[in-house]
Short mmCIF file of C-alpha atoms in Angstrom, two decimals:
data_model
loop_
_atom_site.label_atom_id
_atom_site.label_comp_id
_atom_site.label_asym_id
_atom_site.label_seq_id
_atom_site.Cartn_x
_atom_site.Cartn_y
_atom_site.Cartn_z
CA MET A 348 126.73 174.32 -25.17
CA THR A 349 126.83 175.18 -21.47
CA ALA A 350 128.49 172.91 -18.94
CA PRO A 351 125.11 171.81 -17.49
CA ALA A 352 123.80 171.07 -20.99
CA ALA A 353 126.93 169.09 -21.84
CA ALA A 354 126.60 167.12 -18.62
CA ALA A 355 122.94 166.45 -19.40
CA GLY A 356 123.93 165.23 -22.84
CA LEU A 357 126.50 162.84 -21.42
CA ARG A 358 123.97 161.52 -18.93
CA ARG A 359 121.38 161.03 -21.64
CA ARG A 360 123.79 159.17 -23.91
CA ARG A 361 124.89 156.99 -21.00
CA HIS A 362 121.29 156.25 -20.10
CA GLY A 363 120.48 155.37 -23.70
CA ALA A 364 123.44 153.01 -23.81
CA LEU A 365 122.25 151.34 -20.61
CA ALA A 366 118.78 150.92 -22.05
CA LEU A 367 120.15 149.35 -25.21
CA ALA A 368 122.44 147.05 -23.22
CA TRP A 369 119.47 145.96 -21.12
CA LEU A 370 117.49 145.24 -24.26
CA LEU A 371 120.28 143.17 -25.80
CA ILE A 372 120.75 141.14 -22.63
CA THR A 373 117.06 140.32 -22.28
CA ALA A 374 115.86 140.07 -25.87
CA THR A 375 118.67 138.62 -27.98
CA GLY A 376 120.73 135.51 -28.11
CA VAL A 377 117.75 133.17 -27.79
CA ALA A 378 114.79 132.78 -30.13
CA ALA A 379 111.96 134.36 -28.13
CA GLU A 380 109.00 132.12 -27.25
CA THR A 381 108.23 133.77 -23.89
CA LEU A 382 109.00 137.20 -22.50
CA PRO A 383 111.38 137.86 -19.59
CA ALA A 384 109.80 139.16 -16.41
CA ALA A 385 108.93 142.85 -16.41
CA GLN A 386 111.40 145.19 -14.71
CA PRO A 387 110.03 148.08 -12.60
CA VAL A 388 110.94 151.60 -13.64
CA ALA A 389 110.37 154.75 -11.57
CA ILE A 390 108.64 157.27 -13.82
CA GLU A 391 109.03 160.98 -13.17
CA ALA A 392 106.02 162.74 -14.69
CA ARG A 393 106.29 166.53 -14.81
CA PRO A 394 102.82 168.01 -15.46
CA ILE A 395 102.17 170.17 -18.52
CA SER A 396 99.49 172.60 -17.37
CA SER A 397 98.90 174.31 -20.73
CA PHE A 398 99.28 173.02 -24.27
CA ASN A 399 99.91 176.53 -25.55
CA ILE A 400 103.29 178.02 -24.67
CA VAL A 401 102.74 181.64 -25.67
CA GLY A 402 100.14 183.96 -27.03
CA ILE A 403 97.03 181.78 -27.02
CA GLY A 404 94.63 181.33 -24.14
CA GLY A 405 92.20 178.52 -23.35
CA THR A 406 92.38 174.78 -23.87
CA ARG A 407 90.89 174.53 -27.38
CA LEU A 408 93.08 174.12 -30.45
CA GLY A 409 91.36 173.22 -33.69
CA ALA A 410 88.83 170.49 -32.92
CA LEU A 411 90.59 169.35 -29.74
CA ASP A 412 90.42 170.37 -26.08
CA PHE A 413 93.62 169.84 -24.08
CA ALA A 414 92.96 167.57 -21.08
CA GLY A 415 96.47 167.34 -19.63
CA GLY A 416 99.93 165.99 -20.22
CA PHE A 417 103.35 165.17 -18.82
CA GLU A 418 107.02 165.17 -19.64
CA LEU A 419 108.23 161.66 -18.78
CA THR A 420 111.72 160.77 -17.55
CA ASP A 421 113.37 158.09 -15.43
CA ALA A 422 116.67 157.89 -13.60
CA ASP A 423 118.30 155.19 -15.71
CA GLY A 424 117.16 156.13 -19.20
CA ARG A 425 114.90 153.22 -20.08
CA ILE A 426 112.01 155.50 -21.05
CA GLY A 427 112.63 156.95 -24.49
CA GLY A 428 112.21 156.40 -28.20
CA LEU A 429 108.45 155.82 -27.77
CA SER A 430 106.72 155.51 -31.13
CA SER A 431 103.27 153.98 -30.51
CA LEU A 432 100.83 153.45 -27.67
CA VAL A 433 97.54 151.92 -26.59
CA ILE A 434 95.41 152.98 -23.61
CA ASP A 435 92.89 150.53 -22.20
CA ARG A 436 89.16 151.05 -22.32
CA ASP A 437 88.87 152.72 -18.92
CA GLY A 438 91.84 155.03 -19.54
CA ALA A 439 93.79 153.62 -16.60
CA ARG A 440 96.72 151.80 -18.24
CA LEU A 441 99.11 152.82 -20.98
CA VAL A 442 101.31 150.46 -22.98
CA ALA A 443 103.83 152.10 -25.33
CA LEU A 444 106.40 150.55 -27.67
CA SER A 445 109.77 152.06 -28.52
CA ASP A 446 111.78 152.06 -31.72
CA ASP A 447 114.51 150.05 -29.98
CA GLY A 448 112.22 147.21 -28.98
CA ILE A 449 111.15 148.05 -25.42
CA GLN A 450 107.56 148.06 -24.20
CA LEU A 451 106.56 150.34 -21.33
CA SER A 452 103.52 149.79 -19.14
CA ALA A 453 102.25 152.47 -16.75
CA THR A 454 99.11 153.49 -14.90
CA ILE A 455 97.36 156.82 -15.45
CA THR A 456 95.63 158.42 -12.47
CA ARG A 457 92.72 160.75 -13.17
CA ASP A 458 90.70 163.44 -11.43
CA ALA A 459 86.92 163.55 -11.00
CA ALA A 460 86.54 164.94 -14.53
CA GLY A 461 88.50 162.03 -15.97
CA ASP A 462 91.53 164.11 -16.92
CA PRO A 463 95.05 162.76 -16.29
CA VAL A 464 96.83 163.95 -13.14
CA GLY A 465 99.68 161.44 -12.85
CA ILE A 466 101.54 158.56 -14.48
CA GLY A 467 103.30 155.89 -12.43
CA ASP A 468 103.60 152.18 -11.63
CA GLY A 469 105.99 151.83 -14.56
CA ALA A 470 107.50 148.61 -15.86
CA VAL A 471 109.46 147.64 -18.97
CA ARG A 472 110.18 144.45 -20.88
CA PRO A 473 111.38 143.72 -24.41
CA VAL A 474 109.32 143.30 -27.54
CA ALA A 475 109.92 139.87 -29.08
CA ILE A 476 109.22 138.06 -32.34
CA ALA A 477 108.59 134.34 -31.92
CA GLY A 478 111.34 132.16 -33.33
CA ARG A 479 113.55 135.13 -34.21
CA VAL A 480 116.76 136.43 -32.65
CA ALA A 481 117.15 140.21 -32.68
CA LYS A 482 120.63 141.04 -33.95
CA ARG A 483 120.35 144.80 -34.41
CA LYS A 484 118.16 147.73 -33.35
CA SER A 485 116.21 147.75 -36.62
CA ASP A 486 115.05 144.18 -35.98
CA LEU A 487 112.75 145.50 -33.24
CA ASP A 488 111.92 148.99 -34.57
CA ALA A 489 108.24 148.93 -33.56
CA GLU A 490 106.44 151.92 -35.08
CA GLY A 491 102.74 151.04 -35.23
CA PHE A 492 100.73 149.25 -32.52
CA ASP A 493 97.10 148.58 -31.71
CA VAL A 494 94.93 146.09 -29.85
CA GLY A 495 91.54 144.94 -31.11
CA VAL A 496 89.60 142.22 -32.88
CA VAL A 497 91.33 141.00 -36.05
CA GLY A 498 90.10 137.94 -37.90
CA GLY A 499 87.72 137.04 -35.09
CA GLU A 500 90.31 137.12 -32.28
CA ARG A 501 91.36 139.93 -29.95
CA ARG A 502 95.01 140.58 -30.81
CA ALA A 503 97.90 142.95 -30.35
CA VAL A 504 99.22 143.90 -33.80
CA VAL A 505 102.59 145.61 -34.34
CA ALA A 506 104.15 147.13 -37.47
CA PHE A 507 107.94 147.22 -37.74
CA GLU A 508 110.01 149.55 -39.89
CA GLY A 509 113.11 148.64 -41.94
CA PRO A 510 112.59 145.91 -43.06
CA ALA A 511 108.80 146.14 -43.12
CA ARG A 512 107.08 143.46 -41.06
CA ILE A 513 103.78 143.06 -39.22
CA GLY A 514 103.29 140.63 -36.36
CA TRP A 515 100.46 139.75 -34.04
CA ALA A 516 99.84 137.92 -30.79
CA PRO A 517 96.77 137.20 -28.65
CA ALA A 518 95.99 140.18 -26.42
CA ALA A 519 97.75 139.44 -23.13
CA PRO A 520 96.69 140.25 -19.54
CA GLY A 521 97.85 143.65 -18.37
CA GLY A 522 98.23 144.92 -21.92
CA TRP A 523 101.67 143.42 -22.50
CA VAL A 524 102.54 142.37 -26.06
CA GLY A 525 103.58 138.71 -26.13
CA PRO A 526 105.96 137.14 -28.66
CA LEU A 527 104.65 138.13 -32.09
CA GLN A 528 104.00 135.84 -35.04
CA LEU A 529 104.91 137.52 -38.33
CA ILE A 530 102.19 137.51 -40.99
CA ASP A 531 102.46 137.39 -44.76
CA LEU A 532 102.52 140.78 -46.47
CA PRO A 533 101.89 141.91 -50.05
CA ASP A 534 105.04 142.37 -52.13
CA ASP A 535 104.65 146.16 -52.25
CA ILE A 536 104.83 146.35 -48.44
CA GLY A 537 107.75 143.96 -48.27
CA ALA A 538 109.66 146.23 -50.66
CA PHE A 539 110.21 148.71 -47.81
CA ARG A 540 113.67 147.80 -46.51
CA VAL A 541 114.92 151.03 -44.96
CA ASN A 542 113.73 154.00 -42.96
CA LYS A 543 110.51 155.72 -44.09
CA GLY A 544 108.73 152.34 -44.05
CA LEU A 545 105.66 151.29 -42.06
CA GLU A 546 104.77 153.84 -39.36
CA ALA A 547 101.06 153.68 -38.60
CA LEU A 548 98.76 150.80 -37.70
CA ALA A 549 95.14 150.96 -36.55
CA ILE A 550 92.57 148.20 -35.98
CA ALA A 551 89.03 148.96 -37.15
CA PRO A 552 86.42 149.02 -34.36
CA PRO A 553 83.49 146.58 -34.20
CA GLY A 554 80.37 147.50 -36.14
CA THR A 555 82.21 149.57 -38.76
CA ALA A 556 82.81 148.92 -42.46
CA LEU A 557 86.33 147.57 -41.88
CA ALA A 558 85.60 145.64 -38.67
CA GLY A 559 87.90 142.66 -38.26
CA GLY A 560 90.65 144.31 -40.29
CA PHE A 561 93.29 146.98 -39.88
CA VAL A 562 95.00 149.83 -41.71
CA THR A 563 98.75 150.38 -42.00
CA ILE A 564 100.45 153.41 -43.58
CA ALA A 565 104.04 154.19 -44.54
CA GLU A 566 105.88 157.24 -43.23
CA ALA A 567 106.32 159.03 -46.56
CA PRO A 568 106.06 158.48 -50.31
CA ARG A 569 108.43 155.86 -51.66
CA ARG A 570 107.91 156.93 -55.24
CA GLY A 571 105.52 159.54 -56.57
CA VAL A 572 103.60 162.14 -54.60
CA ASN A 573 101.29 160.07 -52.37
CA THR A 574 102.07 158.15 -49.20
CA PRO A 575 101.20 154.45 -49.57
CA GLY A 576 98.77 152.73 -47.24
CA TRP A 577 97.06 149.35 -47.07
CA ILE A 578 93.90 147.88 -45.59
CA ARG A 579 93.92 144.26 -44.46
CA LEU A 580 90.33 143.07 -44.60
CA ALA A 581 88.78 140.67 -42.11
CA ASP A 582 89.08 137.82 -44.63
CA GLY A 583 92.82 138.42 -45.10
CA ARG A 584 92.70 140.21 -48.46
CA TRP A 585 94.68 143.43 -48.88
CA ARG A 586 93.70 146.71 -50.54
CA ALA A 587 96.24 149.45 -51.34
CA PHE A 588 95.55 153.19 -51.33
CA GLY A 589 97.38 156.50 -51.47
CA LEU A 590 97.26 159.35 -48.97
CA VAL A 591 98.00 162.86 -50.20
CA HIS A 592 101.39 164.00 -48.85
CA ARG A 593 100.92 167.62 -47.77
CA ASP A 594 103.27 170.41 -46.72
CA GLY A 595 106.25 168.19 -45.91
CA PHE A 596 104.50 166.44 -43.01
CA ASP A 597 105.21 162.70 -42.66
CA ILE A 598 102.86 160.05 -41.23
CA THR A 599 103.65 158.73 -37.75
CA ASP A 600 100.51 156.94 -36.54
CA ALA A 601 96.78 156.39 -36.99
CA ALA A 602 93.80 155.50 -34.81
CA PHE A 603 90.14 154.82 -35.54
CA LEU A 604 87.28 156.81 -34.06
CA PRO A 605 84.37 154.71 -32.76
CA GLY A 606 82.26 155.38 -35.87
CA GLY A 607 84.92 154.22 -38.32
CA ASP A 608 86.61 157.47 -39.35
CA LEU A 609 90.41 157.26 -39.20
CA LEU A 610 92.62 159.86 -37.52
CA VAL A 611 96.11 160.17 -39.03
CA LEU A 612 98.93 161.73 -36.98
CA GLU A 613 101.60 163.64 -38.91
CA ARG A 614 104.78 165.40 -37.86
CA LEU A 615 107.20 167.93 -39.24
CA TYR A 616 110.64 167.79 -37.67
CA GLY A 617 113.93 169.37 -38.69
CA LEU A 618 115.51 172.43 -40.19
CA PRO A 619 114.64 174.93 -41.52
CA ARG A 620 110.94 174.71 -40.59
CA GLY A 621 111.25 173.50 -37.00
CA ILE A 622 108.64 171.15 -35.56
CA GLY A 623 104.99 170.61 -36.30
CA MET A 624 102.13 168.23 -35.56
CA ARG A 625 98.95 167.69 -37.50
CA ILE A 626 95.98 165.32 -37.23
CA ARG A 627 93.87 164.59 -40.31
CA ARG A 628 90.53 162.77 -40.39
CA LEU A 629 89.73 160.30 -43.17
CA SER A 630 86.06 159.38 -43.57
CA SER A 631 84.78 155.85 -43.10
CA ALA A 632 83.04 156.16 -46.48
CA ASP A 633 86.35 156.81 -48.25
CA LEU A 634 87.97 153.86 -46.49
CA ALA A 635 85.01 151.62 -47.34
CA ALA A 636 85.44 152.59 -51.00
CA VAL A 637 89.07 151.48 -50.83
CA ALA A 638 87.97 148.17 -49.31
CA ALA A 639 85.37 147.70 -52.04
CA GLY A 640 87.80 148.58 -54.82
CA THR A 641 85.75 151.61 -55.90
CA ALA A 642 87.93 154.46 -54.58
CA ARG A 643 88.96 157.11 -57.08
CA GLY A 644 92.26 158.82 -56.44
CA ALA A 645 94.26 159.36 -53.27
CA LEU A 646 92.61 160.04 -49.92
CA ASP A 647 93.11 163.40 -48.22
CA GLY A 648 90.70 164.21 -45.41
CA GLU A 649 90.09 167.24 -43.23
CA THR A 650 92.58 168.76 -40.78
CA LEU A 651 91.37 168.55 -37.17
CA VAL A 652 94.33 170.29 -35.55
CA GLU A 653 97.76 171.65 -36.42
CA ALA A 654 100.35 172.69 -33.83
CA GLY A 655 103.87 174.08 -33.92
CA LEU A 656 106.46 175.98 -31.94
CA ALA A 657 103.78 177.84 -29.97
CA GLN A 658 102.55 174.57 -28.44
CA GLN A 659 103.98 171.89 -26.15
CA ILE A 660 104.98 169.36 -28.79
CA ASP A 661 108.06 167.42 -29.79
CA ASN A 662 108.57 164.62 -32.31
CA MET A 663 104.99 163.33 -31.99
CA GLU A 664 104.95 159.66 -33.05
CA GLY A 665 102.22 157.68 -31.30
CA MET A 666 98.44 158.11 -31.09
CA THR A 667 95.57 156.18 -29.53
CA VAL A 668 91.82 156.79 -29.21
CA TRP A 669 89.30 155.56 -26.64
CA THR A 670 85.92 156.55 -25.20
CA ASP A 671 85.83 157.50 -21.52
CA PRO A 672 83.05 156.51 -19.06
CA ALA A 673 81.27 159.81 -19.78
CA GLY A 674 81.07 158.94 -23.48
CA ARG A 675 83.70 161.48 -24.58
CA VAL A 676 86.23 160.50 -27.22
CA ARG A 677 89.79 160.98 -25.97
CA ILE A 678 93.05 161.07 -27.92
CA GLY A 679 96.41 160.23 -26.36
CA LEU A 680 99.70 161.18 -28.01
CA VAL A 681 103.31 160.29 -27.22
CA SER A 682 106.58 161.72 -28.55
CA ASP A 683 109.81 159.99 -29.58
CA ASP A 684 112.77 161.82 -28.03
CA ASN A 685 115.27 159.83 -30.13
CA ARG A 686 117.09 159.39 -26.80
CA SER A 687 118.52 162.88 -27.25
CA PHE A 688 118.92 165.41 -24.43
CA LEU A 689 117.65 168.05 -26.86
CA GLN A 690 114.22 166.40 -27.03
CA ARG A 691 111.50 165.30 -24.61
CA THR A 692 109.28 162.29 -24.06
CA LEU A 693 105.77 163.76 -23.84
CA TYR A 694 102.38 162.27 -23.12
CA LEU A 695 99.55 164.59 -24.24
CA GLU A 696 95.82 163.96 -23.92
CA PHE A 697 92.89 165.67 -25.63
CA ARG A 698 89.12 165.47 -25.75
CA LEU A 699 87.59 165.52 -29.22
CA GLY A 700 85.32 168.55 -29.27
CA GLU A 701 82.36 167.46 -31.34
#
């Protein structure tokens, strides 16, 4: 390691420690019923002009067209560990949750074509669970997050890993996630007590077969060869399903398309294979069969895109979908840098090329 790299590592570790200390001061010690005031954070957004690093021209990869992206940093290390995100309906505001219990809000500026050209106006505040005191990092390890209509009310819904929990709160002004009320879970979800638990959560859009409900998926198989997932129906009943675990990729997030198909984000990270990202598409018909109890076998789906070392990716963990004013479906992705100087916090945006 060079001296500059070592210095960068020390700075990153110090910044991560400051972020954790800030979290502990603001989010523990008192059972949370309200959130502390948001704290401003100065975001440095370095543009990513091309998704492809070497050897491939153009903006198209698989079924996606690259619309723009940024590497995100800040001076005091509070931006990091991002694992899920939601972008509002007009594409102007991003809210992301971290795996150490911090929520980040920021504005996205766009050009005349609707593509992102800047991220700023940042603020952070802790994630909180109503009536609970966070005693350790894993208590607030938010991995899945979405906002939508569940059970007749517009809510923010969050999935936590290790131990597995899901909480919801009424959707708050500005996109912030208020103190969450934990909901009852089936025993097979509650059995996840360690890492590799709940990772993905997506609320079904109105007018689709699963409207009023949501899907949650674990990171990897617990036993057997398929990754477990569950659908919570609008009436509160649960349906379990399996998702084929392919090529060593683990699940990190999911998001519904407007018509009811489900996109599933997967990542490959670690030696000896390096890093990878894949997005699969599960059909609304297959999900409806799970809901009806008529599905046969594990779900698989088609691959929309797969990326690796030749593209600008990192540990891709969060995904969101929305429709822009021109009627184009857009996909936003965020990476979890694990608060390591060897990794990056990336925001990447694509248009679905259909």
